[in-house]
């Protein structure tokens, strides 16, 4: 994909959020790949998950090592082929990669929002993404695609703007979190909220970051992204220094891996964004306003669907994807479903598993422009 | 069982620990239930898990609400019937309920051990328990019983002192932790170690406790003790105040539950004990010295075995129990195995599930005295 430059879109129209709060204006950072065709029929929106952003593919001008998080999927000749599609990646509202969020300056105070940034939910992200689509002159997306929380945004698009997309590809997604999912998010939030550097979410004013809380949050999350079996294969009980150490230093390889992942993440991600994003996960529940009936919630959808799950995903298990499939079938939507046998747990959606990528490639090839 | 009074046993003989460190002397707190018969053939040792202690059944003199953690199993007429058996519960070395541990005074310094208390592992606990058996005049236990980490102690007894027990009952146990198990323990440890009140494990000298780290550790642990389905049945997505709140206050019932469990635990448990006990879990691996061959490790065992697992236990899954069963069968040991269909995950071992208790009752009834 080569070097890709981020772009900015500013919306001056107020955005009323699901929480009731109105944002007077906002900015989104986005990237595009490929060329929008004359009929504007080849645009694909890719929605990101908890820790993702707008930089989907290629590298940044600043850093040739900063490869987009879905670079294995998106590019010339890749399953989401940028010779055919015009692909858009956007950092969501409340994000920490340049879009308006907790790190932005609150115009009312002249200081960073921090914890005063309102909670933004999946519905709000999709509203903001629709504004970006207007700006780009995209009336109808050929497809809206996402994995995990990104897949939940794709579902929301189908329900909220049924006439503005033709295909939904929701991968490793769920129609709502389970109590166990919420429990893991809650421990992660508690780790951040109780960090002495958190300062009620206004840590920026103190020149510190609650990096330890964020590190713990990421470690907890990371366990749920991997499968038990893959962790076993990858690390087993391998010892870093070949023998047991009677101390709390790193001893098992898996400890070293988790600490590394946690530290790396806490060095760049914003804690307030992490908090608000986990709440967006917890609160997503389109069936909630329909007495728990997901098919009623999806009744407004007009798109065709591809739903993909992974056999070893215990965070959002295949059964959760099948709930979506059944609700769509009840509405007589066209829906394809693949349960991919991949050992990498929830994180499988980020990998280039051959079966998985073949499914996506075939689906994209069959999208008429 | 009525009121039970704790007793103390002091050993003045040095105890060489697996870490290589020698404890010059130690004390254990224990309770007994029922009466040791004349032939001393009816003694049953009950080993506790991570957060357990010596107070198995009945209440304490101080507090009629302080009911023993296995009171549903142990007592007159209960599956482990104290009219027939003499039952012993002991707080393990390194514990925080009165046995020598991090809260004890280090005779060399006159101050609490804190982090200077050596790591004590399953093998060390069993050594110390054997000293208590000597003191009580018990040459051979009718049975050694335990759930989870307690089951691992029961296995260790069978390997280390094959002639000193006739039956092993290991419930919801595992022959070694998986990478995922270790990962959860490691996040819990990191939460404690990084608490600003931890002070390198010498928090007692500062008059504080790392209660926040301990609270997070317990919350993480608690998720792994329950099953996904039980959490779903118990809490689902029920909202504490009936509607979504756009804040980080408790919103879902499961959040309230976890916070309560974490806070309750952190108010009484010692952080250094938590650390050392999770290491005992991580390091238990009897097959390690036998090139990973569990049956070789168990070759020294002479006892009969009852192994019990629970269908919804994802911490130490039924497959882990079956590894033990197969290794025992390879050694032509007499082994009974029950995989109990109980919805409560790992914590099932603490509950009075009728099938589970019927299995234990029948096994105990068949033990000849």
CSV table of N, CA and C in Angstrom, one decimal, chain A residues 26-158:
chain,number,residue,atom,x,y,z
A,26,UNK,N,-17.0,18.4,16.0
A,26,UNK,CA,-15.9,17.3,16.2
A,26,UNK,C,-15.1,17.2,14.9
A,27,UNK,N,-14.0,16.5,15.1
A,27,UNK,CA,-13.1,16.2,14.0
A,27,UNK,C,-12.8,14.7,14.0
A,28,UNK,N,-12.7,14.2,12.8
A,28,UNK,CA,-12.3,12.8,12.7
A,28,UNK,C,-11.0,12.7,11.9
A,29,UNK,N,-10.1,11.8,12.3
A,29,UNK,CA,-8.9,11.5,11.4
A,29,UNK,C,-9.3,10.2,10.7
A,30,UNK,N,-8.9,10.3,9.4
A,30,UNK,CA,-9.2,9.1,8.6
A,30,UNK,C,-8.1,8.9,7.5
A,31,UNK,N,-8.1,7.7,6.9
A,31,UNK,CA,-7.2,7.4,5.8
A,31,UNK,C,-8.1,6.8,4.7
A,32,UNK,N,-7.7,6.9,3.5
A,32,UNK,CA,-8.3,6.2,2.4
A,32,UNK,C,-7.3,5.5,1.5
A,33,UNK,N,-7.8,4.4,0.9
A,33,UNK,CA,-6.9,3.6,0.1
A,33,UNK,C,-7.6,3.2,-1.2
A,34,UNK,N,-7.0,3.3,-2.3
A,34,UNK,CA,-7.7,3.1,-3.6
A,34,UNK,C,-8.4,4.3,-4.0
A,35,UNK,N,-9.2,4.2,-5.0
A,35,UNK,CA,-9.9,5.4,-5.7
A,35,UNK,C,-11.4,5.2,-5.7
A,36,UNK,N,-12.1,6.2,-5.3
A,36,UNK,CA,-13.5,6.2,-5.4
A,36,UNK,C,-13.9,6.2,-6.9
A,37,UNK,N,-14.7,5.3,-7.3
A,37,UNK,CA,-15.1,5.3,-8.7
A,37,UNK,C,-16.1,6.3,-9.1
A,38,UNK,N,-16.4,6.5,-10.4
A,38,UNK,CA,-17.3,7.6,-10.8
A,38,UNK,C,-18.7,7.4,-10.2
A,39,UNK,N,-19.1,6.2,-10.1
A,39,UNK,CA,-20.5,6.0,-9.6
A,39,UNK,C,-20.5,5.9,-8.1
A,40,UNK,N,-19.4,6.1,-7.5
A,40,UNK,CA,-19.3,6.1,-6.0
A,40,UNK,C,-19.9,4.8,-5.4
A,41,UNK,N,-19.7,3.8,-6.1
A,41,UNK,CA,-20.3,2.5,-5.7
A,41,UNK,C,-19.3,1.5,-5.0
A,42,UNK,N,-18.0,2.0,-4.9
A,42,UNK,CA,-17.0,1.0,-4.5
A,42,UNK,C,-16.4,1.3,-3.2
A,43,UNK,N,-17.1,2.1,-2.3
A,43,UNK,CA,-16.5,2.5,-1.1
A,43,UNK,C,-16.8,1.5,0.0
A,44,UNK,N,-15.8,1.2,0.8
A,44,UNK,CA,-15.9,0.2,1.9
A,44,UNK,C,-15.4,0.9,3.2
A,45,UNK,N,-16.2,0.9,4.2
A,45,UNK,CA,-15.8,1.5,5.5
A,45,UNK,C,-15.3,0.3,6.4
A,46,UNK,N,-14.1,0.5,7.0
A,46,UNK,CA,-13.6,-0.5,7.9
A,46,UNK,C,-13.6,0.2,9.3
A,47,UNK,N,-14.3,-0.5,10.2
A,47,UNK,CA,-14.5,0.0,11.6
A,47,UNK,C,-13.5,-0.7,12.5
A,48,UNK,N,-12.9,0.1,13.4
A,48,UNK,CA,-11.9,-0.5,14.2
A,48,UNK,C,-12.4,-1.0,15.6
A,49,UNK,N,-11.6,-1.8,16.2
A,49,UNK,CA,-12.0,-2.4,17.5
A,49,UNK,C,-11.4,-1.6,18.7
A,50,UNK,N,-11.3,-2.2,19.8
A,50,UNK,CA,-10.9,-1.4,21.1
A,50,UNK,C,-9.6,-0.6,20.9
A,51,UNK,N,-8.6,-1.3,20.4
A,51,UNK,CA,-7.3,-0.6,20.4
A,51,UNK,C,-6.9,-0.2,19.0
A,52,UNK,N,-7.8,-0.3,18.0
A,52,UNK,CA,-7.4,0.0,16.6
A,52,UNK,C,-7.5,1.5,16.3
A,53,UNK,N,-7.4,1.8,15.0
A,53,UNK,CA,-7.5,3.2,14.6
A,53,UNK,C,-7.7,3.3,13.1
A,54,UNK,N,-7.5,4.5,12.5
A,54,UNK,CA,-7.7,4.8,11.1
A,54,UNK,C,-6.7,4.2,10.2
A,55,UNK,N,-5.5,3.9,10.8
A,55,UNK,CA,-4.4,3.5,9.9
A,55,UNK,C,-4.5,1.9,9.6
A,56,UNK,N,-5.2,1.6,8.6
A,56,UNK,CA,-5.5,0.2,8.3
A,56,UNK,C,-4.4,-0.5,7.6
A,57,UNK,N,-3.8,0.2,6.6
A,57,UNK,CA,-2.8,-0.5,5.7
A,57,UNK,C,-1.7,0.5,5.3
A,58,UNK,N,-0.7,-0.1,4.7
A,58,UNK,CA,0.5,0.7,4.3
A,58,UNK,C,1.2,1.2,5.5
A,59,UNK,N,2.1,2.2,5.3
A,59,UNK,CA,2.9,2.7,6.4
A,59,UNK,C,2.7,4.2,6.5
A,60,UNK,N,3.1,4.8,7.6
A,60,UNK,CA,3.0,6.3,7.7
A,60,UNK,C,4.2,7.0,7.2
A,61,UNK,N,4.1,8.2,6.9
A,61,UNK,CA,5.3,9.0,6.3
A,61,UNK,C,6.3,9.1,7.4
A,62,UNK,N,5.9,9.2,8.7
A,62,UNK,CA,6.8,9.4,9.8
A,62,UNK,C,7.6,8.1,10.1
A,63,UNK,N,7.0,7.0,9.9
A,63,UNK,CA,7.6,5.8,10.4
A,63,UNK,C,7.3,4.6,9.5
A,64,UNK,N,8.4,4.1,8.8
A,64,UNK,CA,8.1,3.0,7.8
A,64,UNK,C,7.8,1.7,8.5
A,65,UNK,N,8.0,1.7,9.9
A,65,UNK,CA,7.6,0.4,10.6
A,65,UNK,C,6.2,0.5,11.1
A,66,UNK,N,5.5,1.6,10.9
A,66,UNK,CA,4.1,1.7,11.4
A,66,UNK,C,3.2,1.2,10.4
A,67,UNK,N,3.1,-0.1,10.4
A,67,UNK,CA,2.2,-0.8,9.4
A,67,UNK,C,0.8,-0.8,9.8
A,68,UNK,N,-0.2,-0.6,8.9
A,68,UNK,CA,-1.6,-0.6,9.3
A,68,UNK,C,-2.0,-1.9,9.9
A,69,UNK,N,-3.0,-1.8,10.8
A,69,UNK,CA,-3.3,-3.0,11.6
A,69,UNK,C,-4.0,-4.1,10.8
A,70,UNK,N,-4.6,-3.7,9.6
A,70,UNK,CA,-5.2,-4.8,8.8
A,70,UNK,C,-4.5,-4.8,7.4
A,71,UNK,N,-3.2,-4.6,7.4
A,71,UNK,CA,-2.4,-4.6,6.2
A,71,UNK,C,-2.4,-5.9,5.5
A,72,UNK,N,-2.6,-7.0,6.2
A,72,UNK,CA,-2.6,-8.3,5.6
A,72,UNK,C,-3.9,-8.5,4.8
A,73,UNK,N,-4.9,-7.7,5.0
A,73,UNK,CA,-6.2,-7.9,4.3
A,73,UNK,C,-6.4,-6.8,3.2
A,74,UNK,N,-5.9,-5.6,3.4
A,74,UNK,CA,-6.2,-4.5,2.6
A,74,UNK,C,-5.0,-4.0,1.7
A,75,UNK,N,-5.2,-4.0,0.4
A,75,UNK,CA,-4.1,-3.5,-0.4
A,75,UNK,C,-4.3,-4.1,-1.8
A,76,UNK,N,-3.5,-3.7,-2.8
A,76,UNK,CA,-3.6,-4.2,-4.1
A,76,UNK,C,-3.4,-5.7,-4.2
A,77,UNK,N,-4.4,-6.4,-4.7
A,77,UNK,CA,-4.4,-7.9,-4.8
A,77,UNK,C,-4.7,-8.6,-3.6
A,78,UNK,N,-4.9,-7.9,-2.5
A,78,UNK,CA,-5.3,-8.5,-1.2
A,78,UNK,C,-6.8,-8.8,-1.1
A,79,UNK,N,-7.3,-9.6,-0.2
A,79,UNK,CA,-8.7,-9.9,-0.2
A,79,UNK,C,-9.6,-8.7,-0.3
A,80,UNK,N,-9.3,-7.6,0.4
A,80,UNK,CA,-10.0,-6.4,0.2
A,80,UNK,C,-9.1,-5.5,-0.7
A,81,UNK,N,-9.4,-5.7,-2.0
A,81,UNK,CA,-8.5,-5.3,-3.0
A,81,UNK,C,-8.6,-3.8,-3.3
A,82,UNK,N,-7.6,-3.0,-3.1
A,82,UNK,CA,-7.7,-1.6,-3.3
A,82,UNK,C,-7.6,-1.2,-4.7
A,83,UNK,N,-7.4,-2.1,-5.6
A,83,UNK,CA,-7.5,-1.8,-7.1
A,83,UNK,C,-8.9,-1.7,-7.5
A,84,UNK,N,-9.8,-2.3,-6.7
A,84,UNK,CA,-11.2,-2.4,-7.0
A,84,UNK,C,-12.0,-1.5,-6.1
A,85,UNK,N,-11.6,-1.5,-4.8
A,85,UNK,CA,-12.4,-0.8,-3.8
A,85,UNK,C,-11.7,0.5,-3.3
A,86,UNK,N,-12.5,1.4,-2.9
A,86,UNK,CA,-12.1,2.6,-2.2
A,86,UNK,C,-12.3,2.4,-0.7
A,87,UNK,N,-11.2,2.2,0.1
A,87,UNK,CA,-11.4,1.8,1.5
A,87,UNK,C,-11.1,3.0,2.4
A,88,UNK,N,-12.0,3.1,3.4
A,88,UNK,CA,-11.9,4.2,4.3
A,88,UNK,C,-11.7,3.6,5.7
A,89,UNK,N,-10.7,4.1,6.4
A,89,UNK,CA,-10.5,3.8,7.8
A,89,UNK,C,-10.6,5.1,8.6
A,90,UNK,N,-11.3,5.1,9.8
A,90,UNK,CA,-11.5,6.3,10.6
A,90,UNK,C,-11.2,6.0,12.0
A,91,UNK,N,-10.6,6.9,12.7
A,91,UNK,CA,-10.4,6.8,14.1
A,91,UNK,C,-11.7,7.3,14.8
A,92,UNK,N,-12.3,6.5,15.6
A,92,UNK,CA,-13.6,6.8,16.1
A,92,UNK,C,-13.6,8.0,17.1
A,93,UNK,N,-14.7,8.6,17.2
A,93,UNK,CA,-14.9,9.7,18.2
A,93,UNK,C,-14.6,9.1,19.6
A,94,UNK,N,-13.9,10.0,20.3
A,94,UNK,CA,-13.4,9.5,21.7
A,94,UNK,C,-12.1,8.8,21.6
A,95,UNK,N,-11.6,8.6,20.4
A,95,UNK,CA,-10.3,7.9,20.2
A,95,UNK,C,-9.1,8.7,20.7
A,96,UNK,N,-8.0,8.1,20.6
A,96,UNK,CA,-6.7,8.8,21.0
A,96,UNK,C,-5.7,8.8,19.9
A,97,UNK,N,-6.2,8.8,18.6
A,97,UNK,CA,-5.3,8.9,17.5
A,97,UNK,C,-5.5,10.1,16.7
A,98,UNK,N,-6.1,11.1,17.2
A,98,UNK,CA,-6.3,12.4,16.5
A,98,UNK,C,-7.7,12.8,16.4
A,99,UNK,N,-8.7,11.9,16.4
A,99,UNK,CA,-10.1,12.3,16.4
A,99,UNK,C,-10.4,13.0,17.7
A,100,UNK,N,-11.5,13.7,17.7
A,100,UNK,CA,-11.9,14.4,18.9
A,100,UNK,C,-12.2,13.4,20.0
A,101,UNK,N,-11.6,13.6,21.1
A,101,UNK,CA,-11.7,12.7,22.2
A,101,UNK,C,-11.1,13.3,23.5
A,102,UNK,N,-10.9,12.5,24.5
A,102,UNK,CA,-10.5,12.9,25.8
A,102,UNK,C,-9.2,13.7,25.8
A,103,UNK,N,-8.3,13.5,24.7
A,103,UNK,CA,-7.1,14.2,24.7
A,103,UNK,C,-7.2,15.6,24.0
A,104,UNK,N,-8.4,15.8,23.4
A,104,UNK,CA,-8.6,17.1,22.7
A,104,UNK,C,-8.9,18.2,23.7
A,105,UNK,N,-8.7,19.5,23.2
A,105,UNK,CA,-8.9,20.6,24.0
A,105,UNK,C,-10.5,20.9,24.1
A,106,UNK,N,-11.0,21.0,25.3
A,106,UNK,CA,-12.4,21.3,25.5
A,106,UNK,C,-12.5,22.8,25.2
A,107,UNK,N,-13.3,23.2,24.2
A,107,UNK,CA,-13.4,24.7,23.9
A,107,UNK,C,-13.9,25.5,25.0
A,108,UNK,N,-14.7,24.8,25.9
A,108,UNK,CA,-15.3,25.6,27.0
A,108,UNK,C,-14.3,25.9,28.1
A,109,UNK,N,-13.3,25.1,28.2
A,109,UNK,CA,-12.3,25.4,29.3
A,109,UNK,C,-10.9,25.7,28.8
A,110,UNK,N,-10.6,25.4,27.6
A,110,UNK,CA,-9.3,25.7,27.1
A,110,UNK,C,-8.3,24.6,27.5
A,111,UNK,N,-8.8,23.6,28.2
A,111,UNK,CA,-7.9,22.5,28.7
A,111,UNK,C,-8.4,21.2,28.1
A,112,UNK,N,-7.6,20.1,28.2
A,112,UNK,CA,-8.0,18.8,27.7
A,112,UNK,C,-9.3,18.4,28.3
A,113,UNK,N,-10.1,17.7,27.5
A,113,UNK,CA,-11.3,17.1,28.1
A,113,UNK,C,-11.0,16.2,29.2
A,114,UNK,N,-10.1,15.2,29.0
A,114,UNK,CA,-9.9,14.2,30.0
A,114,UNK,C,-11.2,13.5,30.3
A,115,UNK,N,-11.5,13.3,31.6
A,115,UNK,CA,-12.7,12.6,32.0
A,115,UNK,C,-14.0,13.3,31.6
A,116,UNK,N,-13.9,14.6,31.3
A,116,UNK,CA,-15.1,15.3,30.9
A,116,UNK,C,-15.6,15.0,29.5
A,117,UNK,N,-14.8,14.3,28.8
A,117,UNK,CA,-15.3,13.9,27.4
A,117,UNK,C,-16.5,13.0,27.6
A,118,UNK,N,-17.6,13.2,26.9
A,118,UNK,CA,-18.7,12.4,27.2
A,118,UNK,C,-18.5,11.0,26.7
A,119,UNK,N,-19.2,10.0,27.3
A,119,UNK,CA,-19.2,8.6,26.8
A,119,UNK,C,-19.7,8.6,25.4
A,120,UNK,N,-19.0,8.0,24.5
A,120,UNK,CA,-19.5,7.8,23.2
A,120,UNK,C,-19.6,6.3,22.9
A,121,UNK,N,-20.8,6.0,22.4
A,121,UNK,CA,-21.2,4.6,22.2
A,121,UNK,C,-21.1,4.2,20.7
A,122,UNK,N,-21.4,3.0,20.4
A,122,UNK,CA,-21.3,2.5,19.1
A,122,UNK,C,-22.3,3.3,18.2
A,123,UNK,N,-23.4,3.6,18.7
A,123,UNK,CA,-24.4,4.4,17.9
A,123,UNK,C,-23.8,5.8,17.5
A,124,UNK,N,-23.1,6.3,18.5
A,124,UNK,CA,-22.5,7.7,18.2
A,124,UNK,C,-21.4,7.6,17.2
A,125,UNK,N,-20.6,6.6,17.2
A,125,UNK,CA,-19.5,6.4,16.3
A,125,UNK,C,-20.1,6.3,14.9
A,126,UNK,N,-21.2,5.5,14.8
A,126,UNK,CA,-21.8,5.3,13.4
A,126,UNK,C,-22.4,6.6,12.9
A,127,UNK,N,-23.0,7.4,13.8
A,127,UNK,CA,-23.5,8.7,13.4
A,127,UNK,C,-22.4,9.6,12.9
A,128,UNK,N,-21.3,9.6,13.6
A,128,UNK,CA,-20.1,10.4,13.2
A,128,UNK,C,-19.6,9.9,11.8
A,129,UNK,N,-19.5,8.6,11.7
A,129,UNK,CA,-19.0,8.0,10.4
A,129,UNK,C,-19.9,8.4,9.3
A,130,UNK,N,-21.2,8.5,9.5
A,130,UNK,CA,-22.1,8.9,8.5
A,130,UNK,C,-21.9,10.3,8.0
A,131,UNK,N,-21.5,11.1,8.9
A,131,UNK,CA,-21.1,12.5,8.6
A,131,UNK,C,-19.9,12.5,7.7
A,132,UNK,N,-18.9,11.6,8.0
A,132,UNK,CA,-17.7,11.5,7.1
A,132,UNK,C,-18.1,11.0,5.8
A,133,UNK,N,-19.0,10.0,5.7
A,133,UNK,CA,-19.5,9.5,4.4
A,133,UNK,C,-20.1,10.6,3.6
A,134,UNK,N,-20.9,11.5,4.2
A,134,UNK,CA,-21.5,12.7,3.5
A,134,UNK,C,-20.4,13.5,2.9
A,135,UNK,N,-19.4,13.8,3.8
A,135,UNK,CA,-18.3,14.6,3.4
A,135,UNK,C,-17.5,14.1,2.2
A,136,UNK,N,-17.4,12.7,2.2
A,136,UNK,CA,-16.7,12.1,1.1
A,136,UNK,C,-17.6,11.9,-0.1
A,137,UNK,N,-18.8,12.2,0.0
A,137,UNK,CA,-19.7,12.0,-1.2
A,137,UNK,C,-20.1,10.6,-1.4
A,138,UNK,N,-20.1,9.8,-0.3
A,138,UNK,CA,-20.5,8.4,-0.4
A,138,UNK,C,-21.9,8.3,0.2
A,139,UNK,N,-22.9,8.1,-0.7
A,139,UNK,CA,-24.3,7.9,-0.3
A,139,UNK,C,-24.5,6.5,0.2
A,140,UNK,N,-23.9,5.6,-0.4
A,140,UNK,CA,-24.0,4.2,-0.1
A,140,UNK,C,-22.7,3.4,-0.1
A,141,UNK,N,-22.4,2.8,1.1
A,141,UNK,CA,-21.2,2.0,1.1
A,141,UNK,C,-21.4,0.7,0.4
A,142,UNK,N,-20.4,0.2,-0.4
A,142,UNK,CA,-20.5,-1.1,-0.9
A,142,UNK,C,-20.6,-2.1,0.3
A,143,UNK,N,-19.8,-1.8,1.3
A,143,UNK,CA,-19.7,-2.7,2.5
A,143,UNK,C,-19.2,-1.9,3.7
A,144,UNK,N,-19.7,-2.3,4.8
A,144,UNK,CA,-19.1,-1.8,6.1
A,144,UNK,C,-18.6,-3.1,6.8
A,145,UNK,N,-17.3,-3.0,7.1
A,145,UNK,CA,-16.6,-4.2,7.6
A,145,UNK,C,-16.0,-3.9,9.0
A,146,UNK,N,-16.0,-4.9,9.8
A,146,UNK,CA,-15.3,-4.8,11.1
A,146,UNK,C,-15.2,-6.1,11.8
A,147,UNK,N,-14.2,-6.2,12.7
A,147,UNK,CA,-14.0,-7.3,13.5
A,147,UNK,C,-14.2,-6.9,15.0
A,148,UNK,N,-14.8,-7.8,15.8
A,148,UNK,CA,-15.0,-7.6,17.2
A,148,UNK,C,-15.9,-6.3,17.4
A,149,UNK,N,-15.5,-5.3,18.1
A,149,UNK,CA,-16.2,-4.1,18.3
A,149,UNK,C,-16.5,-3.4,16.9
A,150,UNK,N,-15.6,-3.6,16.0
A,150,UNK,CA,-15.8,-3.1,14.6
A,150,UNK,C,-17.0,-3.8,14.0
A,151,UNK,N,-17.2,-5.1,14.2
A,151,UNK,CA,-18.3,-5.8,13.7
A,151,UNK,C,-19.6,-5.3,14.3
A,152,UNK,N,-19.6,-4.9,15.5
A,152,UNK,CA,-20.8,-4.3,16.1
A,152,UNK,C,-21.2,-3.0,15.5
A,153,UNK,N,-20.2,-2.2,15.1
A,153,UNK,CA,-20.5,-1.0,14.3
A,153,UNK,C,-21.1,-1.3,13.0
A,154,UNK,N,-20.6,-2.3,12.3
A,154,UNK,CA,-21.1,-2.7,11.0
A,154,UNK,C,-22.6,-3.1,11.2
A,155,UNK,N,-22.9,-3.8,12.3
A,155,UNK,CA,-24.3,-4.2,12.5
A,155,UNK,C,-25.2,-2.9,12.8
A,156,UNK,N,-24.6,-2.0,13.5
A,156,UNK,CA,-25.4,-0.8,13.8
A,156,UNK,C,-25.6,0.0,12.5
A,157,UNK,N,-24.7,0.0,11.6
A,157,UNK,CA,-24.9,0.7,10.3
A,157,UNK,C,-26.1,0.1,9.6
A,158,UNK,N,-26.2,-1.2,9.6
A,158,UNK,CA,-27.3,-1.9,8.9
A,158,UNK,C,-28.6,-1.6,9.5
